[in-house]
Tab-separated table of C-alpha atoms and ligand atoms in Angstrom:
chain	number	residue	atom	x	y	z
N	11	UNK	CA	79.265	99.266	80.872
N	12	UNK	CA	82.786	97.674	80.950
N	13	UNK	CA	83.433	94.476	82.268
N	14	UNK	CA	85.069	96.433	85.567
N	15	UNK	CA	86.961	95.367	88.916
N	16	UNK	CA	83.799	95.341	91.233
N	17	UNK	CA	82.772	92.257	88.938
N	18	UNK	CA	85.991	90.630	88.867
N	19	UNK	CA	86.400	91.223	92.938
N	20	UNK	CA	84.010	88.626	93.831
N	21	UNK	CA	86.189	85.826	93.182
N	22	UNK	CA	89.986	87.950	93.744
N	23	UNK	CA	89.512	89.975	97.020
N	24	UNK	CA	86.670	88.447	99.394
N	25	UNK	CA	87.629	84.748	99.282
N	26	UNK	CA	88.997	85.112	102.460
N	27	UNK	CA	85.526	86.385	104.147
N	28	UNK	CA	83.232	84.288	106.064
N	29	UNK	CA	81.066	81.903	104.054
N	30	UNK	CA	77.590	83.403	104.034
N	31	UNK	CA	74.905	80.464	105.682
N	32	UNK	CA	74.206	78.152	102.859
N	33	UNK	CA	70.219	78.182	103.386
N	34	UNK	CA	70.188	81.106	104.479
N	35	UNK	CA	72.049	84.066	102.323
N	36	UNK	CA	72.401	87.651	102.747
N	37	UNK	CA	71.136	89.446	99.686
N	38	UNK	CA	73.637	92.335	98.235
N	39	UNK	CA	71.538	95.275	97.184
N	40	UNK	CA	74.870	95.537	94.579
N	41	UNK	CA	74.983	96.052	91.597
N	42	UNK	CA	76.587	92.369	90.957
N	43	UNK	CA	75.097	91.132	94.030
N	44	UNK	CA	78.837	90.535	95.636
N	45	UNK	CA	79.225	91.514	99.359
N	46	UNK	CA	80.544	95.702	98.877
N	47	UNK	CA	84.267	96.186	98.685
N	48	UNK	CA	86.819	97.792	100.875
N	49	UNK	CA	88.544	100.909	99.518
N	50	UNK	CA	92.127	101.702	101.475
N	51	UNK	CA	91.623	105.598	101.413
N	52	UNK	CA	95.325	106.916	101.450
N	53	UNK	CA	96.216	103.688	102.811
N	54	UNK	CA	95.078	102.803	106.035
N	55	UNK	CA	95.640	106.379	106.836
N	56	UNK	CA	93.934	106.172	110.472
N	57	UNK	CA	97.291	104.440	111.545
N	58	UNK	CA	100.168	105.221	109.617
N	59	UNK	CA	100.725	109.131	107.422
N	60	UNK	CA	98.911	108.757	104.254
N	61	UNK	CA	99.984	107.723	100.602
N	62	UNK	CA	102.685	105.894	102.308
N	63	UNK	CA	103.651	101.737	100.971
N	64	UNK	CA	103.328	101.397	104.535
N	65	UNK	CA	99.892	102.721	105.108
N	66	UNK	CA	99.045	100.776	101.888
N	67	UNK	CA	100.797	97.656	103.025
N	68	UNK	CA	98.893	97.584	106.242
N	69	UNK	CA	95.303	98.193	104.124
N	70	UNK	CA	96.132	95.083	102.511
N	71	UNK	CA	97.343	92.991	105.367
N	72	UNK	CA	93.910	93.928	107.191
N	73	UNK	CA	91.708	93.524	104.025
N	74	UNK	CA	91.245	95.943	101.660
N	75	UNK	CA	90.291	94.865	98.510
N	76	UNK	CA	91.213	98.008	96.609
N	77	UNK	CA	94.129	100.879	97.462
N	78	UNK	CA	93.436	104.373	96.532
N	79	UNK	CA	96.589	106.441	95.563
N	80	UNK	CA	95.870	110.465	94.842
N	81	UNK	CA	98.185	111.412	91.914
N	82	UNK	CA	100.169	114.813	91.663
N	83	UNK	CA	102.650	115.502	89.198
N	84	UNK	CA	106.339	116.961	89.846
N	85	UNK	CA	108.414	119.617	87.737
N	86	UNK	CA	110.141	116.669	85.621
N	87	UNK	CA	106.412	115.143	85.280
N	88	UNK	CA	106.693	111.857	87.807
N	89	UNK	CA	103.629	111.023	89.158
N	90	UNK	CA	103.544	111.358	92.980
N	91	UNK	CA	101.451	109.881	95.421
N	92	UNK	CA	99.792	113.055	97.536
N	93	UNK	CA	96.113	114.387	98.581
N	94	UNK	CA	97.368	118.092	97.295
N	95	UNK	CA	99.261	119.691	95.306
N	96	UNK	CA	100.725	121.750	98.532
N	97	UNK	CA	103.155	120.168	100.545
N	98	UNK	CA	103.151	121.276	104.008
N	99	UNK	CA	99.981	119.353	105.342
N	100	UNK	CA	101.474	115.764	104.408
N	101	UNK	CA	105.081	116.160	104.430
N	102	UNK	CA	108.317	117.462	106.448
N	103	UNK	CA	109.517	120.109	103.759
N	104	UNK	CA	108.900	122.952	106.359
N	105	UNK	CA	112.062	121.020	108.043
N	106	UNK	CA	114.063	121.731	105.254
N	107	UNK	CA	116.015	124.718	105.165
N	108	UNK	CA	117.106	124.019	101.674
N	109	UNK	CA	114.064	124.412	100.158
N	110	UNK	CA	113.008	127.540	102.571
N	111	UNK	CA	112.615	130.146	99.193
N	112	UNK	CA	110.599	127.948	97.118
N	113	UNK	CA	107.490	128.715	98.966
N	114	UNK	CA	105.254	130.712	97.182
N	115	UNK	CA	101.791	131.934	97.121
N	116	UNK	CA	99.199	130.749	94.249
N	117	UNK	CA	95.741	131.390	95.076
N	118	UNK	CA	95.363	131.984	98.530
N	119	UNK	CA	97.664	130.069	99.945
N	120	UNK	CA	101.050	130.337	101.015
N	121	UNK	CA	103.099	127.166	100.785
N	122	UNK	CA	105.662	124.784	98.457
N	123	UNK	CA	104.270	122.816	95.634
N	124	UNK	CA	104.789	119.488	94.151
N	125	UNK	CA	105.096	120.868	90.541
N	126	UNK	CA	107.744	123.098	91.726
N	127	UNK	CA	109.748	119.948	92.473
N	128	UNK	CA	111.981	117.720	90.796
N	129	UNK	CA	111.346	114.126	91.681
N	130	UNK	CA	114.521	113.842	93.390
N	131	UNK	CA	113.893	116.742	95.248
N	132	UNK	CA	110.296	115.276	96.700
N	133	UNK	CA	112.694	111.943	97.856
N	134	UNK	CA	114.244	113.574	100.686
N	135	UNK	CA	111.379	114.440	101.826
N	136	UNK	CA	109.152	112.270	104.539
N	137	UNK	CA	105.635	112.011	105.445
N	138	UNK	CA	103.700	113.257	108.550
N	139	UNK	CA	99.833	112.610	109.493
N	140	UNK	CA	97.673	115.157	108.554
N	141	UNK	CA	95.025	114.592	110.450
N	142	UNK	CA	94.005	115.649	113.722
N	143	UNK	CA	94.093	113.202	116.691
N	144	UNK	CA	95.793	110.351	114.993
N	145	UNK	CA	98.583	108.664	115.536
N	146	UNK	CA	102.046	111.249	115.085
N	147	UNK	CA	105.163	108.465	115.963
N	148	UNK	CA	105.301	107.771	112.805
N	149	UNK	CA	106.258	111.212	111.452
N	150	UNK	CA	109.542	111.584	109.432
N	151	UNK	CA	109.817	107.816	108.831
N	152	UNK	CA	108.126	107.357	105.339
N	153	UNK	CA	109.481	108.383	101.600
N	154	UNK	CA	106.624	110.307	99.113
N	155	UNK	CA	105.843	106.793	96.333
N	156	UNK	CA	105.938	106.948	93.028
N	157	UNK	CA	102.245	105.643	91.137
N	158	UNK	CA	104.103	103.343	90.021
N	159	UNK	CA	105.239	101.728	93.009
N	160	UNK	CA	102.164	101.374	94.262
N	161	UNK	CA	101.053	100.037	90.970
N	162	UNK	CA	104.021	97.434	92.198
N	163	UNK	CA	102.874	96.787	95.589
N	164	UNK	CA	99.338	96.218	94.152
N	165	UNK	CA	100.324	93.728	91.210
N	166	UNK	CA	102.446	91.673	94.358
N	167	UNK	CA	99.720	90.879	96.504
N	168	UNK	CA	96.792	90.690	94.351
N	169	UNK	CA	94.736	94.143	94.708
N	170	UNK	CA	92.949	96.262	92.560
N	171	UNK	CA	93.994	99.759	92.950
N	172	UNK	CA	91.489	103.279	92.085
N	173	UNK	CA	93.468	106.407	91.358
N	174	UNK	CA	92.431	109.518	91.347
N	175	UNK	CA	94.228	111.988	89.315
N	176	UNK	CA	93.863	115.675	91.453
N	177	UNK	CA	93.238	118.787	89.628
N	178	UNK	CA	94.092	118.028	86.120
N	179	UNK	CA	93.280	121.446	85.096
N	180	UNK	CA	95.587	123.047	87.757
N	181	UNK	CA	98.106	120.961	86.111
N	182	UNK	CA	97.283	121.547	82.429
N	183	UNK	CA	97.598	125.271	83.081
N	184	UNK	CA	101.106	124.974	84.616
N	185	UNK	CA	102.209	123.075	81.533
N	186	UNK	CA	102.069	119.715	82.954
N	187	UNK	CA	99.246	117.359	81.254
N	188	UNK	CA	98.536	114.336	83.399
N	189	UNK	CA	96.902	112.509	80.874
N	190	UNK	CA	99.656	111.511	78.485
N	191	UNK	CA	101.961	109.675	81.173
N	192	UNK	CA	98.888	108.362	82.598
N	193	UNK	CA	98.095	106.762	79.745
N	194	UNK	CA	101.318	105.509	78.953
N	195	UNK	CA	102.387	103.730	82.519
N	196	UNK	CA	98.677	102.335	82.106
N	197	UNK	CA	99.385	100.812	78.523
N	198	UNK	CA	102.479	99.644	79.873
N	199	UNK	CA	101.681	97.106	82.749
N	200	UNK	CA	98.382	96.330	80.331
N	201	UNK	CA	95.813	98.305	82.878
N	202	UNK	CA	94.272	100.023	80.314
N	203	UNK	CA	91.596	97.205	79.459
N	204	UNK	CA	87.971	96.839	80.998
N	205	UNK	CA	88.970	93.714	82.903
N	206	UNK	CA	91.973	95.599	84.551
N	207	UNK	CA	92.021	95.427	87.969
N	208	UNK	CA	91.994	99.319	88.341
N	209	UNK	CA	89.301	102.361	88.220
N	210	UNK	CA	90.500	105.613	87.461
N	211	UNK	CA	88.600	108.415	89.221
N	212	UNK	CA	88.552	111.906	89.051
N	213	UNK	CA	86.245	114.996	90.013
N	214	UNK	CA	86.998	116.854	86.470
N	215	UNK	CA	84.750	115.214	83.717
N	216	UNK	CA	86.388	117.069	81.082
N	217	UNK	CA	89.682	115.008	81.763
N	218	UNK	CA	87.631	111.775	82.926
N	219	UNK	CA	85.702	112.225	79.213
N	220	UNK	CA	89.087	112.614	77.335
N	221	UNK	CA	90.348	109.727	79.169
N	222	UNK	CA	87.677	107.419	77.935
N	223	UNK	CA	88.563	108.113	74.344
N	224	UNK	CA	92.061	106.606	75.195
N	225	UNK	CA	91.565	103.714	77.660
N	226	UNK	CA	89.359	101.079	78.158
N	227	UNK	CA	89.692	101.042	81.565
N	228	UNK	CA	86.782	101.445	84.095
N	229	UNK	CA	86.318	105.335	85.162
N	230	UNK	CA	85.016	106.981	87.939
N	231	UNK	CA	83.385	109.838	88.034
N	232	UNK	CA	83.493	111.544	91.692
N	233	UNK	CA	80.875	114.073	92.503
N	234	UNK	CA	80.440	116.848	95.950
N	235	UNK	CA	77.156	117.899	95.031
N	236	UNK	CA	74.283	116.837	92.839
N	237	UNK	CA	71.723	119.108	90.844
N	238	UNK	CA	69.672	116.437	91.314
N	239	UNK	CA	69.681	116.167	95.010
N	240	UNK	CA	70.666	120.456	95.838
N	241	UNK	CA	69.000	123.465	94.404
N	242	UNK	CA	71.896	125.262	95.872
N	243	UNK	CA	74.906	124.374	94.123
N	244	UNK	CA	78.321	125.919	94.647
N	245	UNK	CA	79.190	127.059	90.913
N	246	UNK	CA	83.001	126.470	91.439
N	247	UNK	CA	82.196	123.119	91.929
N	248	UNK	CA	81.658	120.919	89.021
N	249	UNK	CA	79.195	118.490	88.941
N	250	UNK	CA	77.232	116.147	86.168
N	251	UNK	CA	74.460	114.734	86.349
N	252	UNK	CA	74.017	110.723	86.978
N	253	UNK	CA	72.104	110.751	83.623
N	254	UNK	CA	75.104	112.876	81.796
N	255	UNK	CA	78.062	110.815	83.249
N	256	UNK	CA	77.137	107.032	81.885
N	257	UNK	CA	78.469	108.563	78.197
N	258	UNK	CA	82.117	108.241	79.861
N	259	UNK	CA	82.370	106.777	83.439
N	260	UNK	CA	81.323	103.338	84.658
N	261	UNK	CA	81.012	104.488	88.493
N	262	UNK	CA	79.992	107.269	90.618
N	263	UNK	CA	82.364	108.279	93.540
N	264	UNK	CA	79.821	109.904	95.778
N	265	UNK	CA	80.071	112.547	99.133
N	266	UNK	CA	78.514	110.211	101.273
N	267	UNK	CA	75.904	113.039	102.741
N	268	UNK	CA	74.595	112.441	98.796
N	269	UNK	CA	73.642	108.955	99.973
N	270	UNK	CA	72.181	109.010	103.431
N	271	UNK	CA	70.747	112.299	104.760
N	272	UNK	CA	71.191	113.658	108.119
N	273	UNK	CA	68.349	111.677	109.700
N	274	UNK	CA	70.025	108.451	108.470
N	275	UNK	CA	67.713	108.253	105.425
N	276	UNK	CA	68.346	106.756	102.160
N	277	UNK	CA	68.083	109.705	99.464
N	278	UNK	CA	67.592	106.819	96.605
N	279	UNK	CA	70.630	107.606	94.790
N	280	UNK	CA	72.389	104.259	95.174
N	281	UNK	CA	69.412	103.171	93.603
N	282	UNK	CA	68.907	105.687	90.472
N	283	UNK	CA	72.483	105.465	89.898
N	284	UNK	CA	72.622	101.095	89.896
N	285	UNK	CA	69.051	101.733	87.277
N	286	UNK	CA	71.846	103.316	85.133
N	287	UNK	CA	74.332	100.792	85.761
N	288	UNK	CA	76.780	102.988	87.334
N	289	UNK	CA	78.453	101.054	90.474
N	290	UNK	CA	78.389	103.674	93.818
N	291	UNK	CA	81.885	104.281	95.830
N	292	UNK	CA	81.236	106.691	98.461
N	293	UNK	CA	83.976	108.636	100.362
N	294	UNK	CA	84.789	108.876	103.236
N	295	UNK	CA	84.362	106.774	106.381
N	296	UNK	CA	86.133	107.151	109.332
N	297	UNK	CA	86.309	105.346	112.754
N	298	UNK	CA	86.850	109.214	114.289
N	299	UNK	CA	84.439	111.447	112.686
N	300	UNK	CA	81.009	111.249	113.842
N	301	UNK	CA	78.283	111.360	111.119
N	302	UNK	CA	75.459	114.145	111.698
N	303	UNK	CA	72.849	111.842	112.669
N	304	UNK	CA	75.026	110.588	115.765
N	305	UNK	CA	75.463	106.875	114.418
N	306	UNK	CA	78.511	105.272	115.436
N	307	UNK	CA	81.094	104.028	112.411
N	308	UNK	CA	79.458	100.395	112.927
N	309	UNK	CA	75.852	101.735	112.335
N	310	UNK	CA	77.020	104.373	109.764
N	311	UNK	CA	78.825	100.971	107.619
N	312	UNK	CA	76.118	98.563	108.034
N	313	UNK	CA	73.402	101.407	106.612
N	314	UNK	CA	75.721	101.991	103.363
N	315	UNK	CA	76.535	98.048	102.664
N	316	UNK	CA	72.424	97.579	103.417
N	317	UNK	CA	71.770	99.950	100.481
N	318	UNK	CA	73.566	98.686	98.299
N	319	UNK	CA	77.075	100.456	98.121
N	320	UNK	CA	79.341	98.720	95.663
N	321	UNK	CA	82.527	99.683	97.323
N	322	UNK	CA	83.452	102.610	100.413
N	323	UNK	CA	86.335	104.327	100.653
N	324	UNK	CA	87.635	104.335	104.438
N	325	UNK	CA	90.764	105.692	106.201
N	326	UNK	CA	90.212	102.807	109.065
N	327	UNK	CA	90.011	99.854	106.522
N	328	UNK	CA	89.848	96.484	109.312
N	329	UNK	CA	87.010	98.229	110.192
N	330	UNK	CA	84.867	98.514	107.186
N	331	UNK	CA	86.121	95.007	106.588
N	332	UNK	CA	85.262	93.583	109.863
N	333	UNK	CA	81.681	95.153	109.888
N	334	UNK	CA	81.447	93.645	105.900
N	335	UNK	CA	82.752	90.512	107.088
N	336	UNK	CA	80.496	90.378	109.786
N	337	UNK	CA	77.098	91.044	107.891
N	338	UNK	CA	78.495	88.111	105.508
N	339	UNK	CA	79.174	85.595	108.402
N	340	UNK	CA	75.263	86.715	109.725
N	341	UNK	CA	73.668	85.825	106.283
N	342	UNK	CA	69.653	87.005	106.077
N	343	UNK	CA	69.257	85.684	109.863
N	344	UNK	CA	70.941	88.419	111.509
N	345	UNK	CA	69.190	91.291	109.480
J	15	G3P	O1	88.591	109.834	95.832
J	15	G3P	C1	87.587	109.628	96.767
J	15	G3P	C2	87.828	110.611	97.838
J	15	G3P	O2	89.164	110.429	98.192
J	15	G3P	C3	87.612	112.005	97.363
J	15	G3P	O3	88.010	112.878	98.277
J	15	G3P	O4	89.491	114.673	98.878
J	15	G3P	O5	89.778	112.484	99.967
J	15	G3P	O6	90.445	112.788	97.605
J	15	G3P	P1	89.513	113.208	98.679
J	16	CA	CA1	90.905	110.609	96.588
């Protein structure tokens, strides 16, 4: 296993926690034994439209240890910071009549998309929430980043970041190959060694497994659904196996339902996938979404940093980092 971010956190991202009790210290089920990280999902998406430098700027300010950006490529092959490769969900471009007949369908879906766009063309546009209930004044306000200005805004105050490249194949067949100008921008800010502060994830293993022969660079794999765990797999979903995925990824980007079933009990897959040495980010926690055994977002945290998760990705990240914080502060007395 590399020598990977969740090692190097310890000392970088949590020395501004609570001291644990000296006597009296909470023990980490992690796999370095460091207090679990805090993943920005988005940004701090729960406030401000996602993939924004303002979303990500207030993830930092409240804690985060680690941003996530989503990468999407445009026509002239800049990476862009968006969930999808559609455009209607997270940005304004319905508002723009200038760009009215370059909707299209592919699949079953009718919309505009990114790699139909020249990089100048996705600047004028601005970013909305996307999801329901949250905050909307901040609409219209926000450019689409570039990776590499978040790369920027990470390197300036001291975070680790964990891309994930989206649907490499859906790219590859239009032509567009993420791989070779991720590889480069990696090389060239020196992120491409095991002790960079950066984890590249993806849910495609053939691209994670041909990204390992280029980069040194901790990987994470990010599974929906595990043979292990479901009989009933959905076959357009791939998967791999914990066992299969140590030949190329250091980490395991979980569903979170993979971890905790719906009476609130542990599956044991934190622990068969730490007996591999693979370190366990689960997705996604959020103050507003109830999980199906009724726990509240306090409850549903403290369960997943009991068991051992190495790092959670979370749209509401002062909370994950006050409930974190909190179990640190409490030491083994308060559990
Ligand atoms: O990358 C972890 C998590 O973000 C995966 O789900 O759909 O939110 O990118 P998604
Ligand atoms: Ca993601």
């Amino acid at each position: 296993m590399r020598y990977s971010i969740w090692a190097l956190a310890v000392a970088a991202g949590l020395s501004a926690c609570a001291e644990p009790a000296a006597n009296d210290p909470y023990v980490w089920q992690t796999l370095n034994g460091a207090p679990t990280q805090v993943i920005a999902h988005r940004g701090a998406n729960g406030e401000l439209p996602e993939h924004t430098i303002e979303a990500y700027t207030l993830a930092i300010e409240q804690g985060a240890e680690i941003i996530e950006p989503d990468l999407v490529l445009t026509s002239d092959g800049i990476f862009v910071v968006r969930h999808d490769r559609w455009l209607s969900d997270s940005t304004d471009i319905a508002d723009h009549p200038e760009f009215a007949d370059r909707r299209r369908v592919v699949g079953d879906r009718d919309d505009w998309w990114v790699d139909d766009f020249t990089f100048e063309e996705i600047r004028t546009l601005r970013a909305r929430q996307v999801r329901e209930g949250r905050p909307t004044e901040f609409d219209g306000l926000y450019m689409i980043p570039t990776f590499e200005e978040v790369l920027d805004l990470a390197a300036a105050h001291d975070v680790a970041t964990e891309p994930e490249v989206k649907s490499p194949a859906a790219f590859i067949a239009t032509g567009l190959d993420p791989l070779p100008e991720l590889v480069r921008i990696l090389r060239l800010r020196g992120l491409d060694t095991a002790d960079a502060p950066i984890a590249i994830q993806c849910f495609e293993p053939d691209f994670l497994a041909r990204l390992n022969e280029e980069i040194d660079a901790p990987l994470l794999m990010l599974v929906f659904q595990m043979q292990e765990l479901e009989p009933g797999l959905d076959p357009l979903i791939p998967t791999v196996a914990l066992d299969d995925m140590v030949a190329f990824a250091d980490g395991v980007g979980p569903y979170k339902a993979l971890l905790v079933d719906t009476n609130g009990e542990d599956t044991g897959f934190i622990a068969r996938a730490h007996a591999l040495g693979l370190s366990v980010h689960p997705w996604t926690f959020r103050d507003d979404q109830p999980v199906a055994d009724g726990a509240d977002i306090e409850t549903e945290l403290r369960r997943i940093y009991a068991l051992g998760a190495d790092a959670v990705f979370t749209d509401f990240p002062a909370t994950a980092v006050r409930v974190r914080d909190a179990m640190i502060a409490e030491g083994a007395s308060g559990h």
